[in-house]
Coordinates of C-alpha atoms in Angstrom, one line a residue:
Chain A
M8 CA 25.6 46.6 17.9
R9 CA 25.8 43.1 19.3
F10 CA 29.2 41.5 19.4
V11 CA 30.6 38.1 20.3
V12 CA 34.3 38.2 21.7
L13 CA 35.9 34.6 21.2
M14 CA 38.8 33.9 23.2
H15 CA 41.4 31.9 21.6
G16 CA 44.5 30.7 23.9
D17 CA 46.9 27.9 25.0
E18 CA 45.0 25.7 27.1
A19 CA 47.8 24.9 29.1
V20 CA 47.9 28.4 30.4
W21 CA 45.0 27.6 32.7
R22 CA 45.8 23.7 33.1
D23 CA 49.0 24.5 34.7
A24 CA 48.2 27.5 36.5
S25 CA 48.7 27.8 40.5
T26 CA 45.9 28.6 42.9
Q27 CA 47.2 32.1 42.8
E28 CA 47.6 32.2 39.3
R29 CA 44.2 31.3 38.6
A30 CA 43.0 33.6 41.2
A31 CA 44.6 36.6 39.0
I32 CA 43.1 35.3 36.0
I33 CA 40.0 35.4 37.6
D34 CA 40.1 38.8 38.9
Q35 CA 40.9 40.1 35.7
H36 CA 37.9 38.8 34.2
T37 CA 36.2 40.4 37.1
A38 CA 37.7 43.6 36.3
F39 CA 36.5 43.4 33.0
A40 CA 33.3 42.9 33.9
A41 CA 33.6 46.0 36.0
Q42 CA 34.9 48.5 33.4
A43 CA 33.2 47.5 30.1
P44 CA 30.1 49.7 31.1
Q45 CA 32.7 52.4 31.0
R46 CA 33.8 51.8 27.7
G47 CA 30.4 51.8 26.5
C48 CA 29.9 48.3 26.6
T49 CA 27.2 46.2 28.2
L50 CA 27.9 42.6 29.2
V51 CA 25.2 40.4 27.9
G52 CA 26.5 37.1 28.7
G53 CA 29.4 35.0 28.7
E54 CA 31.4 31.7 29.7
A55 CA 34.7 30.1 30.1
L56 CA 35.1 26.8 28.4
T57 CA 36.3 23.4 29.3
D58 CA 39.6 21.8 27.5
V59 CA 39.0 20.9 23.8
A60 CA 39.6 17.4 24.8
V61 CA 36.1 17.0 26.5
A62 CA 34.1 18.5 23.6
T63 CA 31.8 16.2 21.7
M64 CA 30.8 17.0 17.7
V65 CA 27.5 16.0 16.3
R66 CA 26.7 15.8 12.9
R67 CA 23.2 15.1 11.5
H68 CA 22.9 13.1 8.4
G69 CA 19.4 13.2 8.0
D70 CA 17.9 10.9 10.8
H71 CA 21.1 9.8 11.7
L72 CA 23.4 11.7 14.4
E73 CA 27.1 10.8 14.2
V74 CA 28.4 11.5 17.5
T75 CA 32.1 11.8 17.9
E76 CA 35.1 13.0 20.0
G77 CA 36.4 16.1 19.2
P78 CA 37.2 18.5 17.4
L79 CA 41.0 17.3 16.8
A80 CA 42.9 19.7 18.2
E81 CA 45.6 20.7 15.9
S82 CA 46.9 24.2 17.0
V83 CA 47.6 25.3 20.4
E84 CA 45.3 28.0 20.5
Q85 CA 41.9 26.6 21.4
L86 CA 38.7 28.6 21.8
G87 CA 38.4 28.9 25.7
G88 CA 35.9 31.3 26.4
F89 CA 33.2 33.8 25.0
Y90 CA 31.9 37.2 25.9
V91 CA 28.5 38.6 24.4
L92 CA 28.4 42.7 24.6
E93 CA 26.5 45.0 23.1
A94 CA 28.5 48.1 22.2
P95 CA 28.4 51.0 19.7
D96 CA 31.7 49.8 18.0
V97 CA 34.4 47.7 17.4
D98 CA 36.7 50.1 19.2
A99 CA 34.5 50.1 22.2
V100 CA 35.1 46.8 22.4
T101 CA 38.8 46.6 21.7
E102 CA 39.6 49.1 24.3
A103 CA 37.4 46.7 27.0
L104 CA 39.5 43.9 26.1
R105 CA 42.6 45.7 27.8
E106 CA 41.6 44.4 31.3
L107 CA 41.6 40.6 30.1
P108 CA 44.8 38.2 30.2
E109 CA 47.4 38.7 27.8
H110 CA 47.4 34.9 26.6
Y111 CA 44.1 35.1 24.6
A112 CA 44.1 36.7 21.4
F113 CA 40.4 38.1 20.7
E114 CA 38.5 37.4 18.0
I115 CA 35.6 39.9 17.8
R116 CA 32.8 39.0 15.5
P117 CA 29.5 41.4 15.0
V118 CA 26.3 39.1 15.3
L119 CA 24.2 38.9 12.4
D120 CA 21.3 40.8 12.6
L121 CA 18.3 38.3 11.5
D122 CA 15.7 40.2 12.0
Chain B
M12 CA 15.7 66.8 -10.6
A13 CA 14.5 70.4 -10.0
R14 CA 16.5 73.2 -10.3
T15 CA 17.3 75.0 -7.2
S16 CA 14.6 77.4 -6.4
D17 CA 16.2 80.0 -4.4
G18 CA 15.9 82.6 -6.7
S19 CA 19.7 83.6 -6.7
G20 CA 19.9 81.7 -10.1
G21 CA 22.4 79.1 -11.1
A22 CA 25.5 79.3 -13.1
H23 CA 25.3 79.0 -17.2
P24 CA 24.8 75.4 -18.3
A25 CA 27.9 75.6 -20.4
E26 CA 29.8 75.9 -16.9
A27 CA 28.3 72.4 -15.6
G28 CA 31.7 70.7 -16.5
P29 CA 34.2 72.7 -14.4
A30 CA 31.4 73.1 -11.8
L31 CA 31.1 69.4 -11.4
E32 CA 34.5 68.9 -11.3
L33 CA 34.9 71.5 -8.3
A34 CA 32.3 70.0 -6.6
W35 CA 33.8 66.9 -7.0
R36 CA 36.8 67.9 -5.3
E37 CA 35.0 69.9 -2.7
H38 CA 32.3 68.0 -1.6
W39 CA 32.7 64.1 -2.2
G40 CA 34.5 63.5 1.0
R41 CA 32.5 65.4 3.1
L42 CA 28.9 64.4 1.8
V43 CA 30.3 60.7 2.3
G44 CA 31.0 61.9 5.6
L45 CA 28.0 63.4 6.4
L46 CA 25.7 60.8 5.3
I47 CA 27.6 58.2 7.2
G48 CA 27.4 60.3 10.4
Q49 CA 23.5 60.4 9.4
T50 CA 23.0 57.1 8.6
A51 CA 25.8 55.1 10.2
R52 CA 26.2 52.9 6.7
P53 CA 28.8 53.6 4.8
D54 CA 27.7 51.5 2.1
V55 CA 24.3 53.2 1.5
A56 CA 26.1 56.5 1.9
E57 CA 28.9 55.9 -0.5
D58 CA 26.0 54.5 -3.3
A59 CA 23.9 57.9 -2.5
V60 CA 26.8 60.2 -3.1
A61 CA 27.6 58.5 -6.3
D62 CA 24.2 58.6 -7.2
A63 CA 23.6 62.4 -6.4
F64 CA 26.8 63.2 -8.6
A65 CA 25.4 61.0 -11.3
A66 CA 22.2 63.1 -11.3
A67 CA 24.1 66.3 -11.2
A68 CA 26.0 65.1 -14.5
R69 CA 22.6 64.6 -16.4
T70 CA 20.9 67.9 -15.2
W71 CA 23.2 70.6 -14.5
P72 CA 24.4 70.7 -18.2
T73 CA 20.6 71.4 -19.4
S74 CA 19.0 73.0 -16.4
G75 CA 22.4 74.8 -15.1
V76 CA 24.4 74.7 -11.8
P77 CA 22.8 75.1 -8.8
A78 CA 23.7 78.4 -6.5
S79 CA 24.8 76.1 -4.0
P80 CA 26.2 72.8 -5.2
G81 CA 27.1 71.5 -2.0
A82 CA 23.6 72.1 -0.8
W83 CA 22.2 70.5 -4.1
L84 CA 24.2 67.5 -3.9
L85 CA 23.4 66.7 -0.2
T86 CA 19.8 67.1 -0.5
A87 CA 19.7 64.6 -3.9
A88 CA 22.1 62.1 -1.8
R89 CA 19.9 62.3 1.3
R90 CA 16.7 61.4 -0.6
R91 CA 18.4 58.9 -2.2
A92 CA 19.9 57.2 0.9
L93 CA 16.6 57.7 2.5
D94 CA 14.9 55.5 -0.6
V95 CA 17.4 52.8 0.0
L96 CA 16.8 52.7 3.7
R97 CA 12.7 52.8 3.3
S98 CA 12.8 50.0 1.0
E99 CA 15.5 47.7 3.2
A100 CA 13.0 48.4 6.0
V101 CA 9.8 47.4 3.8
R102 CA 11.6 44.5 2.5
R103 CA 12.7 43.3 5.9
R104 CA 9.2 43.9 6.8
K105 CA 10.8 45.2 10.2
Q106 CA 9.5 48.7 10.8
P107 CA 6.8 50.7 9.3
L108 CA 8.0 53.6 7.2
M109 CA 7.5 56.3 9.6
V110 CA 9.5 54.9 12.2
V111 CA 12.7 54.5 9.8
D112 CA 12.1 58.5 8.5
T113 CA 11.6 59.3 12.3
E114 CA 14.7 57.4 13.7
L115 CA 16.6 59.1 10.3
R116 CA 15.7 62.5 11.0
E117 CA 16.6 62.1 14.6
R118 CA 19.9 61.0 13.6
A119 CA 20.4 63.6 11.4
A120 CA 19.5 66.1 14.0
A121 CA 21.4 64.8 16.8
T122 CA 24.3 64.2 14.3
T123 CA 26.2 62.7 17.8
D124 CA 29.8 63.7 17.3
P125 CA 31.8 61.7 19.7
G126 CA 34.7 63.2 17.5
S127 CA 33.9 67.1 17.9
H128 CA 37.6 67.6 18.8
L129 CA 38.2 67.2 15.0
A130 CA 35.5 68.9 13.1
D131 CA 36.2 67.9 9.6
E132 CA 33.9 65.1 8.2
R133 CA 36.5 64.1 5.6
L134 CA 38.9 64.0 8.2
R135 CA 37.1 61.6 10.2
L136 CA 36.0 59.6 7.5
V137 CA 40.2 59.2 6.6
F138 CA 40.5 58.0 10.1
T139 CA 37.6 55.4 9.3
C140 CA 39.2 54.4 6.1
C141 CA 42.4 54.2 7.9
H142 CA 41.2 52.1 11.0
P143 CA 43.7 49.4 11.9
A144 CA 40.9 46.3 11.8
L145 CA 41.1 47.0 7.6
A146 CA 44.0 45.4 6.0
P147 CA 46.7 47.9 4.8
E148 CA 45.9 47.4 1.0
A149 CA 42.1 47.8 1.9
R150 CA 43.0 51.3 3.6
V151 CA 44.4 52.9 0.8
A152 CA 41.6 51.7 -2.0
L153 CA 38.9 52.8 0.8
T154 CA 40.3 56.3 1.0
L155 CA 40.5 56.9 -2.5
R156 CA 37.0 55.8 -3.0
F157 CA 35.3 57.3 0.2
V158 CA 37.8 60.4 0.9
V159 CA 38.7 61.2 -2.8
G160 CA 35.8 60.0 -4.9
L161 CA 37.6 58.0 -7.3
D162 CA 36.2 55.2 -9.2
V163 CA 37.6 51.8 -9.6
A164 CA 39.2 52.2 -12.9
D165 CA 40.8 54.6 -11.5
I166 CA 42.1 53.3 -8.2
T167 CA 43.1 49.8 -10.3
A168 CA 45.3 52.3 -12.5
L169 CA 46.6 54.2 -9.4
L170 CA 47.5 51.3 -7.4
L171 CA 48.7 49.0 -10.3
L172 CA 46.3 46.5 -9.8
Q173 CA 44.5 44.2 -12.0
E174 CA 40.9 45.8 -12.3
P175 CA 39.3 42.6 -11.0
T176 CA 41.5 42.8 -8.0
A177 CA 40.9 45.9 -7.3
A178 CA 37.2 45.5 -7.5
A179 CA 36.9 42.7 -5.2
R180 CA 39.4 44.5 -3.0
L181 CA 37.4 47.6 -2.9
T182 CA 34.0 45.5 -2.2
R183 CA 35.6 43.5 0.6
A184 CA 36.9 46.4 2.2
K185 CA 33.3 48.2 1.8
K186 CA 31.5 45.1 3.1
R187 CA 34.0 45.0 6.2
L188 CA 33.5 48.6 6.9
A189 CA 29.7 48.5 6.7
A190 CA 29.5 45.0 9.0
A191 CA 32.4 44.7 11.4
G192 CA 31.5 47.7 13.4
I193 CA 34.2 50.1 12.6
P194 CA 33.0 53.6 13.8
F195 CA 32.8 56.8 11.9
V196 CA 34.8 58.8 14.7
T197 CA 38.2 60.3 15.1
P198 CA 39.9 57.9 18.0
A199 CA 39.8 59.4 21.5
P200 CA 42.6 61.9 22.0
D201 CA 44.5 59.7 24.2
R202 CA 44.3 57.4 21.3
L203 CA 45.0 59.4 18.4
D204 CA 48.8 59.2 18.4
E205 CA 49.0 55.9 17.9
R206 CA 46.6 56.1 14.8
L207 CA 48.4 59.1 13.5
D208 CA 51.0 56.5 11.6
V209 CA 48.6 54.6 9.8
V210 CA 46.7 57.9 8.3
A211 CA 49.9 59.5 7.4
A212 CA 51.3 56.7 5.6
V213 CA 47.8 56.1 3.7
L214 CA 48.1 59.9 2.8
Y215 CA 51.5 59.5 1.6
L216 CA 50.0 56.7 -0.8
V217 CA 47.5 58.9 -2.1
F218 CA 50.1 61.5 -2.8
T219 CA 52.5 59.1 -4.4
A220 CA 49.7 57.4 -6.6
G221 CA 49.0 60.6 -8.2
Y222 CA 52.6 60.6 -9.4
Q223 CA 52.6 56.9 -10.4
P224 CA 52.6 57.4 -14.2
G225 CA 49.5 54.9 -14.7
P226 CA 49.6 52.1 -17.1
R227 CA 46.6 53.7 -18.8
D228 CA 49.1 56.6 -19.7
R229 CA 46.9 58.7 -18.3
G230 CA 49.6 61.0 -17.5
L231 CA 49.8 62.4 -13.6
R232 CA 47.0 63.1 -11.2
V233 CA 48.4 66.0 -9.6
D234 CA 45.2 66.7 -8.0
L235 CA 45.7 63.7 -5.5
G236 CA 48.8 65.1 -4.5
D237 CA 46.7 68.6 -3.5
E238 CA 44.2 66.3 -2.0
A239 CA 46.8 64.8 0.1
I240 CA 48.4 68.1 1.1
R241 CA 45.2 69.5 1.8
L242 CA 44.3 66.3 4.3
A243 CA 47.6 66.7 5.9
R244 CA 47.4 70.4 6.3
L245 CA 43.9 69.8 8.4
L246 CA 45.1 67.3 10.3
D247 CA 48.1 69.6 11.2
E248 CA 45.5 72.2 12.3
Q249 CA 43.5 69.9 14.4
L250 CA 46.5 68.2 15.7
P251 CA 49.3 70.6 16.0
G252 CA 53.1 69.7 16.3
R253 CA 52.5 65.8 15.7
P254 CA 56.3 64.8 14.3
V255 CA 54.6 62.7 11.5
V256 CA 52.3 65.0 10.3
R257 CA 54.8 67.7 10.3
S258 CA 57.1 65.8 8.3
L259 CA 54.7 64.4 6.1
L260 CA 53.5 67.9 5.1
A261 CA 57.1 69.2 4.4
L262 CA 58.0 66.1 2.1
M263 CA 54.8 66.4 0.1
L264 CA 55.1 70.4 -0.4
L265 CA 58.9 69.8 -1.4
Q266 CA 58.3 67.0 -3.8
H267 CA 54.7 68.5 -4.9
S268 CA 56.6 72.2 -5.7
R269 CA 57.9 70.1 -9.0
R270 CA 54.7 68.8 -10.1
D271 CA 54.6 71.4 -13.2
A272 CA 58.0 70.1 -14.4
R273 CA 58.0 66.3 -14.2
L274 CA 56.1 65.9 -17.9
D275 CA 56.7 67.8 -21.1
S276 CA 54.3 69.2 -23.3
D277 CA 54.0 65.3 -25.0
G278 CA 53.3 63.8 -21.6
A279 CA 56.7 62.3 -21.5
L280 CA 58.7 61.9 -18.3
V281 CA 61.2 64.6 -17.4
L282 CA 63.5 63.2 -15.2
L283 CA 64.9 65.6 -12.5
P284 CA 68.2 66.8 -13.7
E285 CA 66.6 67.9 -17.2
Q286 CA 63.3 69.4 -15.4
D287 CA 63.3 73.4 -16.1
R288 CA 63.4 74.9 -12.4
G289 CA 61.6 78.0 -13.5
R290 CA 58.4 75.8 -13.2
W291 CA 59.1 74.8 -9.7
H292 CA 56.8 76.2 -7.2
G293 CA 58.9 78.8 -4.9
A294 CA 56.6 79.4 -2.5
E295 CA 55.9 75.9 -1.9
I296 CA 59.6 75.2 -1.5
E297 CA 59.6 77.7 1.1
A298 CA 56.8 76.7 2.7
G299 CA 57.9 72.8 3.0
L300 CA 61.9 74.4 3.9
A301 CA 60.0 76.2 6.7
V302 CA 58.2 73.2 8.2
L303 CA 61.5 71.0 8.0
R304 CA 63.6 73.8 9.4
D305 CA 61.7 73.2 12.8
L306 CA 61.9 69.4 12.9
G307 CA 64.5 67.5 15.2
P308 CA 65.5 64.2 14.3
A309 CA 62.4 61.7 15.5
S310 CA 61.8 58.2 15.4
G311 CA 59.6 55.9 13.1
L312 CA 57.6 56.9 10.3
A313 CA 58.1 60.5 11.3
E314 CA 62.0 60.2 10.8
E315 CA 61.5 58.4 7.3
Y316 CA 59.5 61.3 6.2
R317 CA 61.8 63.7 7.7
L318 CA 64.7 62.1 6.2
Q319 CA 63.1 61.9 2.8
A320 CA 61.9 65.7 3.5
L321 CA 65.7 66.5 3.8
I322 CA 66.7 64.7 0.4
A323 CA 63.8 66.5 -1.5
A324 CA 65.0 69.8 0.1
E325 CA 68.6 69.3 -1.2
H326 CA 67.0 69.0 -5.1
A327 CA 64.5 71.7 -4.4
T328 CA 67.1 74.1 -3.3
A329 CA 70.0 73.3 -5.9
P330 CA 69.9 76.5 -8.3
T331 CA 70.9 73.8 -11.2
A332 CA 71.0 69.8 -11.4
A333 CA 75.0 70.6 -11.4
D334 CA 74.8 72.4 -8.2
T335 CA 72.8 69.6 -6.5
R336 CA 75.0 68.4 -3.1
W337 CA 74.7 65.0 -4.1
S338 CA 76.9 63.9 -1.3
V339 CA 74.7 65.0 1.0
V340 CA 71.9 63.5 -0.7
A341 CA 73.8 60.3 -0.5
E342 CA 74.4 60.4 3.3
H343 CA 70.9 61.4 3.7
Y344 CA 69.9 57.8 1.7
A345 CA 72.5 56.2 3.7
A346 CA 70.4 57.1 6.9
L347 CA 67.2 56.5 5.5
E348 CA 68.4 53.1 4.2
A349 CA 69.6 52.4 7.6
H350 CA 66.5 53.5 9.3
T351 CA 63.9 51.7 7.0
G352 CA 66.2 48.7 5.5
S353 CA 64.2 49.4 2.2
P354 CA 65.6 48.1 -1.1
V355 CA 63.4 50.8 -2.9
V356 CA 65.7 53.2 -0.7
R357 CA 69.4 51.5 -1.5
L358 CA 68.5 51.8 -5.1
A359 CA 67.7 55.5 -4.5
R360 CA 71.0 55.9 -2.7
A361 CA 73.1 53.8 -5.4
V362 CA 71.7 56.7 -7.8
A363 CA 72.9 59.6 -5.5
V364 CA 76.1 57.4 -4.8
A365 CA 76.9 57.3 -8.2
E366 CA 76.1 61.0 -8.7
A367 CA 78.6 61.9 -5.7
W368 CA 81.4 59.7 -6.3
G369 CA 81.1 58.0 -9.9
P370 CA 79.1 55.4 -11.5
A371 CA 81.1 52.1 -10.6
A372 CA 80.3 53.3 -6.6
G373 CA 76.9 53.4 -7.4
L374 CA 76.8 49.8 -9.2
V375 CA 78.4 48.2 -6.0
L376 CA 75.5 49.1 -4.4
L377 CA 73.1 47.5 -6.9
D378 CA 74.3 44.1 -6.1
G379 CA 71.5 42.2 -4.8
L380 CA 68.9 44.4 -5.6
D381 CA 67.3 42.4 -8.4
D382 CA 66.7 39.7 -5.7
A383 CA 64.9 42.1 -3.3
L384 CA 62.9 43.6 -6.0
P385 CA 61.8 41.5 -8.4
H386 CA 59.1 42.3 -11.1
H387 CA 60.6 45.9 -10.7
H388 CA 62.3 47.5 -13.8
R389 CA 64.3 49.8 -11.8
P390 CA 67.3 47.8 -10.4
P391 CA 67.9 46.7 -14.2
A392 CA 66.9 50.4 -15.6
V393 CA 69.7 52.2 -13.3
R394 CA 72.2 49.6 -13.7
G395 CA 72.1 50.0 -17.3
E396 CA 72.3 54.0 -16.8
L397 CA 75.5 53.2 -14.7
L398 CA 77.0 50.9 -16.9
L399 CA 76.3 53.1 -20.2
R400 CA 78.1 55.8 -18.1
L401 CA 81.3 53.3 -17.7
G402 CA 81.5 52.9 -21.3
R403 CA 79.7 49.3 -21.1
A404 CA 77.6 49.6 -23.5
E405 CA 76.8 46.0 -24.6
E406 CA 76.0 45.0 -20.9
A407 CA 73.7 48.3 -20.6
A408 CA 71.8 47.4 -23.4
H409 CA 71.2 43.9 -22.0
E410 CA 70.1 45.7 -18.9
F411 CA 67.7 48.0 -20.6
E412 CA 66.3 45.2 -22.6
R413 CA 65.5 43.3 -19.0
A414 CA 64.2 46.5 -17.8
L415 CA 61.6 46.8 -20.7
M416 CA 60.5 43.4 -20.0
L417 CA 59.2 44.5 -16.5
V418 CA 58.0 47.8 -17.0
R419 CA 54.2 48.6 -16.8
S420 CA 54.0 52.3 -17.6
D421 CA 53.7 53.5 -21.1
T422 CA 55.6 56.7 -20.2
E423 CA 58.6 55.0 -18.6
R424 CA 58.5 52.4 -21.4
R425 CA 59.0 55.2 -23.8
H426 CA 61.7 56.4 -21.6
L427 CA 63.7 52.9 -21.4
E428 CA 63.3 52.5 -25.2
D429 CA 65.2 55.8 -25.8
R430 CA 67.9 54.6 -23.2
A431 CA 68.0 51.2 -24.9
A432 CA 68.6 52.8 -28.2
A433 CA 71.1 55.1 -27.0
A434 CA 73.0 51.9 -25.4
A435 CA 72.6 50.5 -28.9
R436 CA 74.4 53.3 -30.7
A437 CA 77.4 53.1 -28.4
V438 CA 77.9 49.6 -28.6

């Protein structure tokens, strides 16, 4: 099964982190990538995202593309990154997340099979 | 469907009814588990097993009960599951039929069992239905459907829900079970204990649901108690010495020992003091007490069940209702209330205190309970009872009227009507 793990967290944690603290966070992501296969997970992809403040929203209305700044950040927790994993089940994904920083809330979403 | 051709012959068609009932109890959960293991599709598995039982209900009465009902049902269910998966594959034009068949057969043959440290399929099914990624209400509904095999109408009645609510809850839960990637395995040994509390809580809900007199006036479902105890014993065998399982087992054995005395011949509720103690199952009481004796104070849910079991043990060992050591019961309830903070426990404690030290002492403990338990008929019902004993019949009648507006079960309604009438006579 393929899963996407959406990482929600307070953007201030990274923004305000010192060099050492940032290094520690990166180490945890590195450890996650290294440990995932031992939990039965294959890392397919993933990215860290810049702040929602620099996001751009686009909506298509027929031929017209409406481009705005946004989305408006209404909550402290924002999407800060994601991973794509191939895993036998949600438990394997859950276990793999033990390596990642505590300041995230992880949303595990199975990928819709369109075949 | 054809009668089994193994030559040993089946039972007489007239025995199809009881045989079907027995097969349901023995095989439903096991078959659902087996098929989920083979298809990795809980939705398909459950439908297929339901279809197999429907086929059995149609054919067994005329063609006889097969010599091996379990094997017959498995064959029918497996065939049905295969049909569904095939037609899905065709509809999606994804794979040629042969591939599906081969895959299924391979999966069936391999039956990879990461949970082989827990052999029983039903138990694995319980762990799946009690997965923490499912909402607590969904776990109970799923367990009642997948493990016990109840239909939506029964689940509705047992969980005291409205039928559309129960149906929607079950549908949502099934969808989630099939789509969220929840595995059909028992948790890894080092993760097992943290999952045991959830499983124990669900088993106890299954157990108590059987004793909840349903609004459809269907009486008690003591077979649910049997099933819950059977599953708890299975857990205890596979995972020996876990406090939460041991204390749950003790509690259920002691409570279940009274099952035959809880309703009279007309199906009316018989309260503990009036129960015929000769109809309590002595051997089960002994078994429960033996488990309880080895249990020391614990924490969390294990302690909650242990304290409840101690209370049940006091009742079970009192030779007559009048001999009940109510002060001991009241102390256990005080400990239980301190441990859980539950208003329901406080209500029970008030009853015990009233028995031990008089109705006035019990009445004090009821203060504020109506706010904590709104829509619940028992606070006014108990208050009415205690007021009546204090000779305050007019207030008692008023409380019984309030309770009657809230009560949902017909069995309890009749009891409350009797008490309201008694209060009215005493005014």
